[in-house]
Coordinates of C-alpha atoms and ligand atoms in Angstrom, one line a residue:
Chain A
X1 CA 29.2 -79.1 15.2
X2 CA 32.5 -77.4 16.1
X3 CA 34.4 -81.0 17.0
X4 CA 33.7 -81.5 13.2
X5 CA 35.4 -78.2 11.9
X6 CA 37.7 -77.2 14.5
X7 CA 40.5 -79.5 13.5
X8 CA 40.4 -78.4 10.0
X9 CA 41.4 -75.1 10.9
X10 CA 44.9 -76.3 12.5
X11 CA 47.7 -76.7 9.7
X12 CA 49.3 -79.1 11.4
X13 CA 46.0 -81.5 11.3
X14 CA 45.3 -80.8 7.6
X15 CA 48.9 -82.3 6.5
X16 CA 47.9 -85.0 8.7
X17 CA 44.5 -85.6 7.2
X18 CA 45.9 -85.3 3.4
X19 CA 48.7 -87.6 4.8
X20 CA 46.0 -90.4 6.1
X21 CA 43.3 -90.0 3.4
X22 CA 45.8 -90.8 0.9
X23 CA 47.8 -93.7 2.6
X24 CA 44.7 -95.0 3.4
X25 CA 42.9 -95.2 0.5
X26 CA 46.1 -96.2 -1.1
X27 CA 47.0 -98.8 1.4
X28 CA 43.4 -100.2 1.5
X29 CA 42.8 -100.8 -2.3
X30 CA 46.3 -102.2 -2.8
X31 CA 46.0 -104.2 0.1
X32 CA 43.3 -106.1 -1.7
X33 CA 46.0 -107.3 -4.5
X34 CA 48.6 -108.2 -1.9
X35 CA 45.8 -110.3 0.1
X36 CA 44.4 -111.8 -2.9
X37 CA 47.9 -112.9 -4.3
X38 CA 48.8 -114.6 -1.0
X39 CA 51.6 -111.9 -0.1
X40 CA 50.1 -111.2 3.0
X41 CA 54.2 -111.1 4.7
X42 CA 55.0 -108.7 1.4
X43 CA 54.2 -105.6 3.6
X44 CA 55.6 -106.8 6.8
X45 CA 58.9 -107.5 5.0
X46 CA 58.8 -104.2 2.8
X47 CA 58.6 -102.4 6.2
X48 CA 61.9 -104.3 7.5
X49 CA 63.5 -103.5 4.4
X50 CA 62.8 -99.5 5.0
X51 CA 64.7 -99.4 7.8
X52 CA 68.1 -99.9 5.9
X53 CA 67.5 -96.3 3.9
X54 CA 65.9 -94.7 7.3
X55 CA 69.2 -95.8 8.8
X56 CA 71.6 -94.3 5.9
X57 CA 69.2 -91.2 5.6
X58 CA 69.8 -90.7 9.4
X59 CA 73.5 -91.1 9.1
X60 CA 74.0 -88.7 6.3
X61 CA 71.5 -86.4 8.2
X62 CA 69.3 -86.6 5.2
X63 CA 65.4 -86.3 4.9
X64 CA 64.2 -89.9 6.0
X65 CA 61.8 -90.1 3.7
X66 CA 64.0 -89.8 0.9
X67 CA 66.4 -92.6 2.3
X68 CA 62.8 -94.9 2.9
X69 CA 62.4 -94.0 -1.0
X70 CA 66.1 -95.1 -1.9
X71 CA 65.6 -98.3 -0.2
X72 CA 62.4 -99.0 -1.8
X73 CA 63.9 -98.3 -5.3
X74 CA 67.2 -100.3 -4.4
X75 CA 64.7 -103.4 -3.4
X76 CA 62.8 -102.9 -6.6
X77 CA 65.3 -102.7 -9.2
X78 CA 67.6 -105.9 -7.6
X79 CA 64.2 -107.8 -7.8
X80 CA 63.5 -106.9 -11.1
X81 CA 67.2 -107.9 -11.8
X82 CA 66.8 -111.3 -10.2
X83 CA 63.2 -111.8 -11.6
X84 CA 64.2 -111.5 -15.1
X85 CA 65.8 -114.8 -14.6
X86 CA 63.1 -117.0 -14.8
X87 CA 64.1 -119.3 -12.3
X88 CA 63.3 -116.8 -9.8
X89 CA 60.0 -115.7 -9.3
X90 CA 59.3 -112.2 -7.5
X91 CA 58.8 -114.1 -4.6
X92 CA 61.7 -116.0 -3.9
X93 CA 63.7 -112.9 -4.9
X94 CA 62.1 -110.6 -2.6
X95 CA 62.1 -113.4 0.2
X96 CA 65.9 -113.2 -0.1
X97 CA 66.6 -109.6 -0.6
X98 CA 64.0 -108.4 1.9
X99 CA 65.9 -110.1 4.8
X100 CA 69.3 -109.3 3.5
X101 CA 68.3 -105.4 3.4
X102 CA 66.9 -105.5 6.8
X103 CA 69.9 -107.3 8.0
X104 CA 72.1 -104.6 6.4
X105 CA 69.9 -102.0 8.6
X106 CA 70.3 -103.8 11.7
X107 CA 74.1 -104.2 11.3
X108 CA 74.3 -100.4 10.9
X109 CA 71.9 -99.4 13.8
X110 CA 74.3 -101.6 15.6
X111 CA 77.4 -100.3 14.6
X112 CA 76.6 -96.7 14.8
X113 CA 76.0 -95.7 18.2
X114 CA 73.9 -93.1 17.5
X115 CA 70.9 -94.9 17.1
X116 CA 69.3 -91.9 19.0
X117 CA 65.5 -91.3 19.9
X118 CA 64.0 -89.7 17.1
X119 CA 65.4 -92.3 14.7
X120 CA 62.8 -94.5 16.6
X121 CA 60.2 -92.2 17.0
X122 CA 60.2 -91.8 12.7
X123 CA 59.9 -95.8 13.1
X124 CA 56.7 -95.5 14.6
X125 CA 55.6 -92.9 13.0
X126 CA 54.8 -89.1 13.4
X127 CA 52.1 -88.3 11.4
X128 CA 51.4 -84.5 13.0
X129 CA 55.2 -83.6 11.9
X130 CA 54.4 -84.1 7.9
X131 CA 57.0 -82.0 5.9
X132 CA 56.2 -80.8 2.7
X133 CA 58.6 -83.5 1.0
X134 CA 56.0 -86.2 2.6
X135 CA 53.1 -84.6 1.6
X136 CA 54.1 -84.5 -2.2
X137 CA 55.5 -88.3 -2.0
X138 CA 51.9 -89.5 -0.9
X139 CA 50.3 -87.4 -3.9
X140 CA 52.8 -88.5 -6.6
X141 CA 52.2 -92.5 -4.7
X142 CA 48.5 -91.6 -5.1
X143 CA 48.8 -90.8 -8.6
X144 CA 50.9 -94.0 -9.2
X145 CA 48.6 -96.1 -7.7
X146 CA 45.4 -94.7 -9.2
X147 CA 47.1 -95.0 -12.8
X148 CA 48.2 -98.3 -12.0
X149 CA 44.7 -99.6 -11.0
X150 CA 43.2 -98.1 -14.0
X151 CA 45.4 -99.1 -16.9
X152 CA 46.7 -102.3 -15.2
X153 CA 44.0 -103.1 -13.2
X154 CA 42.6 -106.4 -15.0
X155 CA 45.9 -107.9 -15.3
X156 CA 46.5 -107.6 -12.0
X157 CA 43.4 -109.1 -10.9
X158 CA 43.8 -112.0 -13.3
X159 CA 47.5 -112.6 -11.8
X160 CA 46.0 -112.4 -8.5
X161 CA 43.0 -114.7 -8.9
X162 CA 44.5 -117.4 -11.7
X163 CA 48.2 -117.4 -12.1
X164 CA 48.6 -120.4 -14.8
X165 CA 45.4 -118.4 -16.7
X166 CA 47.3 -115.4 -16.7
X167 CA 50.1 -117.0 -18.1
X168 CA 48.4 -119.1 -20.9
X169 CA 46.8 -115.6 -21.9
X170 CA 50.5 -114.6 -22.6
X171 CA 50.6 -111.8 -19.9
X172 CA 54.0 -111.0 -18.3
X173 CA 53.2 -112.5 -15.2
X174 CA 56.7 -111.8 -13.4
X175 CA 56.4 -107.9 -14.6
X176 CA 52.9 -107.4 -13.4
X177 CA 54.1 -109.2 -9.9
X178 CA 57.1 -106.5 -10.0
X179 CA 54.6 -103.5 -10.7
X180 CA 52.5 -104.6 -7.6
X181 CA 55.3 -104.9 -5.5
X182 CA 56.9 -101.3 -6.5
X183 CA 53.5 -100.0 -5.7
X184 CA 53.4 -101.5 -2.0
X185 CA 56.9 -100.5 -1.8
X186 CA 55.6 -96.9 -2.4
X187 CA 52.8 -96.9 0.0
X188 CA 55.0 -98.3 2.8
X189 CA 57.2 -95.5 2.5
X190 CA 53.9 -93.3 2.8
X191 CA 52.5 -95.3 5.9
X192 CA 55.9 -95.3 7.4
X193 CA 55.5 -91.7 8.2
X194 CA 52.2 -92.0 8.8
X195 CA 51.5 -95.0 11.2
X196 CA 55.0 -96.3 11.0
X197 CA 57.0 -99.4 10.7
X198 CA 55.3 -101.4 13.1
X199 CA 51.4 -100.5 12.3
X200 CA 52.5 -100.5 8.6
X201 CA 51.5 -104.2 7.9
X202 CA 47.8 -103.6 9.6
X203 CA 47.1 -100.8 7.7
X204 CA 48.2 -102.5 4.2
X205 CA 46.0 -106.0 5.1
X206 CA 43.0 -104.5 7.8
X207 CA 41.0 -102.3 5.3
X208 CA 41.3 -105.0 2.5
X209 CA 40.2 -108.5 5.1
X210 CA 37.4 -106.2 6.2
X211 CA 36.3 -105.4 2.7
X212 CA 36.7 -108.9 1.6
X213 CA 34.6 -109.8 4.7
X214 CA 31.4 -108.0 3.0
X215 CA 32.0 -108.8 -0.7
X216 CA 33.8 -111.0 -2.9
X217 CA 33.7 -109.4 -6.4
X218 CA 36.8 -107.6 -6.8
X219 CA 36.3 -104.0 -7.5
X220 CA 33.5 -103.4 -5.1
X221 CA 36.0 -105.1 -2.5
X222 CA 38.9 -102.6 -3.8
X223 CA 37.0 -99.5 -3.7
X224 CA 35.3 -100.4 0.0
X225 CA 38.9 -101.5 1.2
X226 CA 40.1 -97.6 -0.1
X227 CA 37.2 -96.4 1.4
X228 CA 37.7 -98.1 4.9
X229 CA 41.6 -97.1 4.9
X230 CA 40.5 -93.4 4.2
X231 CA 37.7 -93.4 6.8
X232 CA 39.8 -95.2 9.5
X233 CA 42.6 -92.1 8.7
X234 CA 40.3 -89.6 9.3
X235 CA 38.3 -91.1 12.3
X236 CA 41.5 -92.3 13.9
X237 CA 42.8 -88.1 13.5
X238 CA 39.6 -86.8 15.0
X239 CA 40.3 -89.4 17.8
X240 CA 43.8 -88.4 18.5
X241 CA 42.8 -84.5 18.0
X242 CA 40.3 -85.2 21.2
X243 CA 42.6 -87.5 23.2
X244 CA 45.9 -88.5 24.4
X245 CA 46.4 -91.1 21.8
X246 CA 49.2 -90.7 19.2
X247 CA 48.1 -89.9 15.4
X248 CA 49.3 -93.5 13.9
X249 CA 47.8 -95.8 16.8
X250 CA 44.9 -94.3 16.6
X251 CA 44.4 -94.7 13.1
X252 CA 45.5 -98.3 13.2
X253 CA 43.0 -98.9 16.0
X254 CA 40.3 -97.6 13.9
X255 CA 41.2 -100.0 11.2
X256 CA 41.1 -103.1 13.7
X257 CA 37.5 -101.6 15.1
X258 CA 36.2 -101.6 11.6
X259 CA 37.6 -105.1 10.9
X260 CA 35.5 -106.0 14.1
X261 CA 32.2 -104.5 12.5
X262 CA 32.4 -106.1 9.3
X263 CA 33.0 -109.3 11.2
X264 CA 29.9 -108.4 12.9
X265 CA 28.0 -107.6 9.8
X266 CA 29.5 -110.5 7.8
X267 CA 27.8 -112.7 10.7
X268 CA 24.5 -111.0 11.1
X269 CA 24.4 -111.2 7.0
X270 CA 24.9 -114.9 7.2
X271 CA 22.4 -115.5 10.7
X272 CA 19.7 -113.9 8.2
X273 CA 20.2 -116.2 5.3
Chain B
X1 CA 50.9 -121.3 0.1
X2 CA 51.5 -118.0 1.7
X3 CA 52.3 -119.4 5.1
X4 CA 55.3 -120.5 3.9
X5 CA 57.2 -118.0 2.6
X6 CA 55.8 -116.0 5.2
X7 CA 57.4 -118.1 7.8
X8 CA 60.3 -118.3 5.9
X9 CA 60.8 -114.7 5.6
X10 CA 60.5 -114.6 9.7
X11 CA 63.0 -117.0 9.9
X12 CA 65.4 -115.4 7.4
X13 CA 65.0 -111.9 9.0
X14 CA 65.7 -113.3 12.4
X15 CA 68.5 -114.8 11.7
X16 CA 70.0 -112.0 9.6
X17 CA 69.4 -109.7 12.7
X18 CA 70.6 -112.5 15.0
X19 CA 74.2 -112.7 12.9
X20 CA 74.1 -108.9 12.9
X21 CA 74.2 -108.8 16.4
X22 CA 77.0 -111.4 17.0
X23 CA 79.0 -109.7 14.4
X24 CA 78.3 -106.6 16.7
X25 CA 79.3 -108.1 19.6
X26 CA 82.4 -109.3 18.2
X27 CA 83.5 -105.6 17.2
X28 CA 82.9 -104.2 20.2
X29 CA 85.0 -107.0 22.2
X30 CA 88.1 -105.9 19.6
X31 CA 87.4 -102.5 20.2
X32 CA 87.5 -102.3 24.1
X33 CA 90.6 -104.9 23.7
X34 CA 92.7 -102.5 22.1
X35 CA 92.0 -99.7 24.8
X36 CA 94.7 -100.2 27.6
X37 CA 93.5 -101.7 30.4
X38 CA 93.5 -100.1 34.1
X39 CA 96.6 -99.7 36.0
X40 CA 96.0 -101.8 39.2
X41 CA 96.0 -99.1 41.7
X42 CA 93.8 -97.1 40.0
X43 CA 90.3 -97.8 41.1
X44 CA 88.2 -99.1 37.9
X45 CA 84.6 -96.8 37.6
X46 CA 82.1 -97.1 35.2
X47 CA 79.6 -94.8 35.1
X48 CA 76.0 -94.5 33.0
X49 CA 75.8 -90.8 32.0
X50 CA 77.9 -88.6 30.4
X51 CA 77.3 -86.3 33.5
X52 CA 78.5 -88.8 36.0
X53 CA 81.2 -89.5 34.0
X54 CA 82.5 -86.1 34.3
X55 CA 82.0 -85.9 37.7
X56 CA 83.6 -88.8 38.4
X57 CA 86.8 -87.9 36.3
X58 CA 86.5 -84.2 38.4
X59 CA 86.7 -86.1 41.7
X60 CA 88.2 -89.3 41.1
X61 CA 91.5 -87.4 39.2
X62 CA 94.2 -89.7 38.9
X63 CA 92.9 -91.9 41.4
X64 CA 90.3 -93.5 39.1
X65 CA 89.9 -94.7 35.5
X66 CA 86.4 -94.0 34.5
X67 CA 84.7 -95.8 31.8
X68 CA 81.6 -94.3 30.4
X69 CA 78.7 -96.6 29.2
X70 CA 76.4 -93.7 27.4
X71 CA 78.2 -91.5 24.9
X72 CA 76.9 -88.1 23.0
X73 CA 74.7 -90.6 20.8
X74 CA 72.9 -92.2 23.3
X75 CA 69.5 -91.3 24.9
X76 CA 69.8 -92.7 28.8
X77 CA 65.9 -93.6 28.5
X78 CA 66.1 -95.9 25.3
X79 CA 69.6 -97.4 25.8
X80 CA 70.3 -101.0 24.6
X81 CA 73.6 -102.5 26.6
X82 CA 76.2 -103.8 24.8
X83 CA 78.4 -106.8 25.5
X84 CA 81.3 -104.4 26.2
X85 CA 79.4 -102.8 28.8
X86 CA 79.0 -105.8 30.5
X87 CA 82.9 -106.6 30.3
X88 CA 83.8 -103.0 31.6
X89 CA 81.1 -103.9 34.8
X90 CA 82.3 -106.8 35.6
X91 CA 86.1 -105.6 35.8
X92 CA 84.6 -102.3 37.8
X93 CA 85.2 -101.7 41.3
X94 CA 82.8 -98.6 41.5
X95 CA 79.5 -98.4 39.1
X96 CA 78.2 -95.2 39.0
X97 CA 74.3 -94.6 38.1
X98 CA 71.9 -91.9 37.9
X99 CA 69.3 -93.4 39.6
X100 CA 65.1 -92.6 39.6
X101 CA 64.7 -95.1 36.6
X102 CA 66.7 -93.2 34.2
X103 CA 69.2 -95.9 33.8
X104 CA 67.2 -98.6 35.0
X105 CA 68.7 -101.0 32.4
X106 CA 71.7 -101.4 34.2
X107 CA 70.0 -103.9 37.0
X108 CA 70.2 -106.6 34.1
X109 CA 73.6 -105.5 33.0
X110 CA 75.2 -105.9 36.3
X111 CA 73.1 -109.3 37.0
X112 CA 74.3 -110.5 33.5
X113 CA 77.8 -109.3 34.4
X114 CA 78.2 -111.0 37.6
X115 CA 79.6 -107.5 38.7
X116 CA 80.6 -107.1 42.4
X117 CA 81.3 -103.8 42.0
X118 CA 80.3 -100.9 44.8
X119 CA 77.2 -99.1 43.4
X120 CA 76.8 -96.1 43.8
X121 CA 73.4 -94.3 43.3
X122 CA 74.1 -90.2 42.5
X123 CA 70.2 -89.5 43.0
X124 CA 70.5 -90.5 46.7
X125 CA 69.2 -87.9 49.0
X126 CA 68.2 -85.5 46.2
X127 CA 64.5 -84.6 46.7
X128 CA 63.0 -85.3 43.4
X129 CA 60.4 -83.5 41.5
X130 CA 57.2 -84.8 41.3
X131 CA 56.3 -86.4 37.8
X132 CA 53.1 -88.0 36.8
X133 CA 54.8 -90.5 34.8
X134 CA 54.3 -94.0 35.4
X135 CA 57.4 -96.3 36.6
X136 CA 59.4 -92.9 37.6
X137 CA 59.6 -92.2 41.4
X138 CA 60.2 -88.5 40.4
X139 CA 61.9 -86.7 37.4
X140 CA 65.2 -87.9 37.2
X141 CA 67.0 -85.2 35.2
X142 CA 68.3 -83.6 38.6
X143 CA 71.8 -82.8 37.2
X144 CA 70.4 -79.6 35.8
X145 CA 70.3 -78.1 39.1
X146 CA 73.2 -76.8 40.1
X147 CA 72.7 -77.8 44.0
X148 CA 71.5 -81.3 43.1
X149 CA 74.7 -81.5 40.7
X150 CA 76.6 -80.8 44.3
X151 CA 75.0 -83.5 46.0
X152 CA 75.7 -85.6 43.6
X153 CA 79.4 -85.1 43.5
X154 CA 79.4 -85.7 47.2
X155 CA 77.9 -88.8 47.0
X156 CA 80.1 -90.0 44.6
X157 CA 83.1 -88.5 46.8
X158 CA 81.6 -90.8 49.4
X159 CA 81.4 -93.8 47.4
X160 CA 84.8 -93.6 46.0
X161 CA 86.2 -93.3 49.3
X162 CA 84.0 -96.3 50.7
X163 CA 86.0 -98.2 47.5
X164 CA 88.9 -96.7 48.3
X165 CA 90.0 -95.6 51.5
X166 CA 93.9 -94.3 50.8
X167 CA 91.9 -92.0 48.3
X168 CA 89.8 -90.4 50.6
X169 CA 91.5 -87.2 51.0
X170 CA 92.1 -87.0 47.3
X171 CA 88.4 -87.4 46.7
X172 CA 87.0 -85.1 49.5
X173 CA 89.8 -82.1 48.0
X174 CA 88.7 -82.7 44.5
X175 CA 85.2 -82.6 45.1
X176 CA 85.4 -79.6 47.1
X177 CA 87.2 -77.9 44.1
X178 CA 84.8 -78.9 41.6
X179 CA 82.1 -78.0 44.0
X180 CA 83.4 -74.3 43.9
X181 CA 83.3 -74.1 40.1
X182 CA 80.2 -75.5 40.3
X183 CA 78.7 -72.4 42.5
X184 CA 81.0 -70.2 39.6
X185 CA 78.6 -71.8 37.1
X186 CA 75.5 -71.3 38.7
X187 CA 76.3 -67.7 39.0
X188 CA 77.2 -67.4 35.4
X189 CA 73.9 -68.6 34.7
X190 CA 72.1 -66.5 36.8
X191 CA 74.0 -63.5 35.1
X192 CA 73.3 -64.9 31.9
X193 CA 69.2 -64.7 32.5
X194 CA 69.7 -61.6 34.8
X195 CA 68.9 -59.3 31.6
X196 CA 65.6 -61.2 30.4
X197 CA 62.3 -60.3 32.0
X198 CA 60.5 -63.0 33.9
X199 CA 57.5 -62.8 31.4
X200 CA 60.1 -63.6 28.5
X201 CA 61.5 -66.7 30.2
X202 CA 59.5 -69.0 28.2
X203 CA 60.3 -72.7 27.7
X204 CA 59.8 -75.2 25.6
X205 CA 61.4 -78.1 24.8
X206 CA 61.5 -81.7 23.4
X207 CA 61.1 -83.9 26.3
X208 CA 60.6 -83.1 29.6
X209 CA 64.6 -83.1 31.0
X210 CA 64.5 -79.5 32.2
X211 CA 62.1 -79.4 35.4
X212 CA 65.1 -78.6 38.0
X213 CA 66.8 -76.4 35.7
X214 CA 63.4 -74.0 35.6
X215 CA 63.4 -74.5 38.8
X216 CA 66.7 -73.1 39.4
X217 CA 66.6 -70.3 37.2
X218 CA 63.0 -69.3 37.6
X219 CA 61.8 -69.8 34.2
X220 CA 58.3 -70.7 32.9
X221 CA 57.8 -74.1 31.4
X222 CA 55.0 -74.0 28.8
X223 CA 55.2 -77.6 27.6
X224 CA 57.1 -80.1 25.8
X225 CA 56.7 -81.2 22.2
X226 CA 56.9 -85.3 23.3
X227 CA 54.0 -85.3 26.4
X228 CA 56.9 -87.1 28.3
X229 CA 59.8 -86.9 30.8
X230 CA 61.0 -90.0 28.8
X231 CA 61.8 -89.5 25.2
X232 CA 59.8 -92.8 23.5
X233 CA 56.5 -91.3 22.7
X234 CA 54.6 -89.5 20.6
X235 CA 52.1 -86.6 21.0
X236 CA 48.5 -86.8 20.3
X237 CA 46.5 -84.0 18.2
X238 CA 45.0 -83.0 21.5
X239 CA 48.5 -82.7 22.7
X240 CA 49.6 -80.7 20.0
X241 CA 46.9 -78.6 19.7
X242 CA 47.1 -77.5 23.7
X243 CA 50.7 -76.9 23.0
X244 CA 49.9 -74.8 19.9
X245 CA 47.3 -72.6 21.9
X246 CA 49.8 -72.2 25.1
X247 CA 52.5 -70.8 22.6
X248 CA 50.2 -68.5 21.4
X249 CA 48.6 -67.4 24.2
X250 CA 52.0 -66.9 26.2
X251 CA 53.7 -65.3 23.1
X252 CA 56.7 -67.7 23.1
X253 CA 59.6 -67.2 20.5
X254 CA 61.2 -70.3 20.4
X255 CA 61.0 -74.1 20.7
X256 CA 64.3 -76.0 21.9
X257 CA 65.2 -79.0 19.8
X258 CA 67.4 -81.8 21.7
X259 CA 68.7 -83.4 18.6
X260 CA 69.2 -81.9 15.2
X261 CA 68.2 -85.0 13.3
X262 CA 64.3 -84.8 12.8
X263 CA 62.8 -81.8 14.3
X264 CA 59.9 -81.9 11.9
X265 CA 57.4 -82.0 14.5
X266 CA 58.9 -79.3 16.5
X267 CA 59.2 -77.5 12.8
X268 CA 55.3 -78.0 12.3
X269 CA 54.7 -76.9 15.6
X270 CA 56.7 -73.9 15.2
X271 CA 55.3 -72.8 12.2
X272 CA 51.7 -73.2 13.5
X273 CA 52.2 -71.5 16.3
X274 CA 54.2 -68.6 15.0
X275 CA 57.7 -69.4 17.1
X276 CA 61.0 -70.3 15.5
X277 CA 62.8 -73.7 16.2
X278 CA 65.7 -72.9 18.1
X279 CA 69.3 -74.3 18.4
X280 CA 69.4 -77.8 20.4
X281 CA 69.9 -78.0 24.2
X282 CA 71.8 -80.5 26.0
X283 CA 69.0 -82.1 27.9
X284 CA 70.6 -85.8 28.5
X285 CA 73.8 -86.2 27.1
X286 CA 76.7 -84.1 26.7
X287 CA 78.5 -83.0 23.7
X288 CA 81.4 -84.5 21.5
X289 CA 84.9 -83.7 22.6
X290 CA 85.8 -80.7 21.2
X291 CA 81.9 -79.0 20.9
X292 CA 80.8 -76.3 23.2
X293 CA 79.1 -79.0 25.7
X294 CA 81.8 -81.4 26.1
X295 CA 82.0 -81.1 30.0
X296 CA 78.8 -80.5 32.0
X297 CA 79.8 -77.2 33.3
X298 CA 80.3 -76.3 29.4
X299 CA 76.7 -77.7 28.7
X300 CA 74.6 -76.0 31.4
X301 CA 76.6 -72.9 30.1
X302 CA 75.9 -73.5 26.7
X303 CA 72.0 -74.0 27.6
X304 CA 71.6 -70.7 29.2
X305 CA 72.9 -68.6 26.7
X306 CA 71.1 -70.4 23.8
X307 CA 67.6 -70.1 26.0
X308 CA 69.0 -66.4 26.6
X309 CA 69.9 -65.5 23.2
X310 CA 66.3 -66.9 21.7
X311 CA 64.3 -64.6 24.5
X312 CA 66.7 -61.4 24.5
X313 CA 66.5 -61.4 20.4
X314 CA 62.6 -60.9 20.8
Ligands
ZN1 ZN1 65.4 -87.5 29.5

C-alpha cells in the first residue's frame, strides 16, 4: 500500500493533487456544457487568448497566473460589451476577440527578444511547481463553478439544449452564454498551470466526451465528467510519481485512456442490446 | 454548426499570427538597416552564442566586425531564427557556431540565406562529455571549462586566418594574449573554491549545463531540476522526488536558477527539501552590457563567486 500513500507525504505532490482535482472536476463538468452548446473551439481559443496575459506578465516580471486572469477578465469584459449589442452573439464577439488577443500576444512575443525557455514551460504547464497563488485561484474557480451550476445550472442546460425555447421562455440567453464563457475562461487559467496551453482542450472536452458516451441525461453526465476529470488528475499524478512522464502530459494521457475505456464500454452495451 | 465557427477561428488565428510574424520581420529589417555596415576591409563574422561573440571580438580585434545571433534573453536550445539573422548570414565571411547540436538551427538558416561564409565549429577537437540525451553527440556546454575555452579560441583564430590571411599574425597574437587571461581566470576560480570543503561543493542547477564546470572545479553535481541538457523539458513526479531525496541525503544548501522569471518549480523543490533558491547563474548566455556577467570571463567568475558564497555561508 506504500505506493498509494507515498505521494501524499510530499508537499509538492499534495499541492499538485489539489490543483489536479479541482481542475479535473471543474473542467470535466463545464466541458459538458461547452460540448452540448457546440462551442468545442472555445477551449482552444481561450487557451490562445491567455497567451497575451502570460506574455504581458512575463514582460512586467509579475506572476504568470495574474497575467492570465487579467487577459481572461479583459476578454470576458470586452465580449460582454460587444454582446450587449443584439446584432452580435457571444459566439461572434468571441470569434473576433480571441484571435485578436492571440495575435497581440504573438506579436509581443515576436517583438521582445526575450521569449525565454521558462515562458514556454509555462505554456506547457508545470503542475509540480504550483504556487500559493495558483492554489488560491483554483479554489476560487472551484467555488465559482459549483455556485454557478447550483444556481443557474437549469438555465444553462436549457440554453445548451434548446436555444429558441430558452429565448421564448424569456431567459437572457446572451447573459447565460457569457456566464459559461467566463467560467470556462477561469478554468482555462487553472488548467494553463496544470496541463498547459497545448493540452487544455483535451482536459476540457475529454471527460465530457467520455461521459456522453455512457449517459444521455444531463446531470448524470455532468457528474460523471467531473468525476472522470478528477480521476484523470489523480491517476495521472500517481503515474508521473512513478515514471519519467511529466505531470501535465500524464494527466491528459489518462484522459485519453478513460475515453478509450468509455468507448469500449459503449460498444459493449450496444452489443448486449 | 460547431464546425464552422471552429474552422473560422482557426483561420483567423493563423491569419493574425502570420500578420504578426510579417510585421515583426519588417521591424527587424529596419533595425539592422540602421546599424552601420561593415567597412570593406574588415572580416564580417557572424557568431551564434554570446560566448563565441566575445571570443571572436577578443581574437579578431579591429580586423573583424562581429554580429551576434543570440542575445542575453535567447536560450540557444530553443532559438527561433529571425529574418535579420538570415540577412546577416548572407553577407558574412565567417560563421562561428558552437556545434554539438547546441545551435543546430544554424543549418536551416545557412541554407535559407544562401551563405558562402566559412563555417567554423568551435567544439572541433574538444572531447565531449557523454550524455544520454537523444540527438546530442555529447554535452554541448563545453565553454564552462577554461581549457575548452582556450581550444575554442584557437579554433576561432585558425578559422579567421583561413578567411583573412593578412590578419593571421594579429589573430594569433590576440589569441595568445586572451588565452593568458583565461589562465588567469582559471586561477581565480580555483582560488574562489579553495576554502570550500569538498563535501559542500554540491551543485543543483536548472538544466544540465555545468558538466564541464563541475569537472574543471571538482564539484559534485547532485542533480538538475529539468532532467535534460536542454531547457525544453518538464520533470516527472518521480524525478522531482529523487531530486528532493538527493538534496536531503547530501545536505545540499542551494538550488541555482538560470532565469529569474519563473523559478516556481525550483522554489517548491527547495521548500520541500529544506534548501534555498540561490542567485541565477550564467548557464547558456552572458549578461546584459553593464551587468556583472557582461563578458565570458566576467560570467564564469560571477558563477564561481555565487556558488562559493552559497556554500560558504552554510
Ligand atoms: Zn544549455
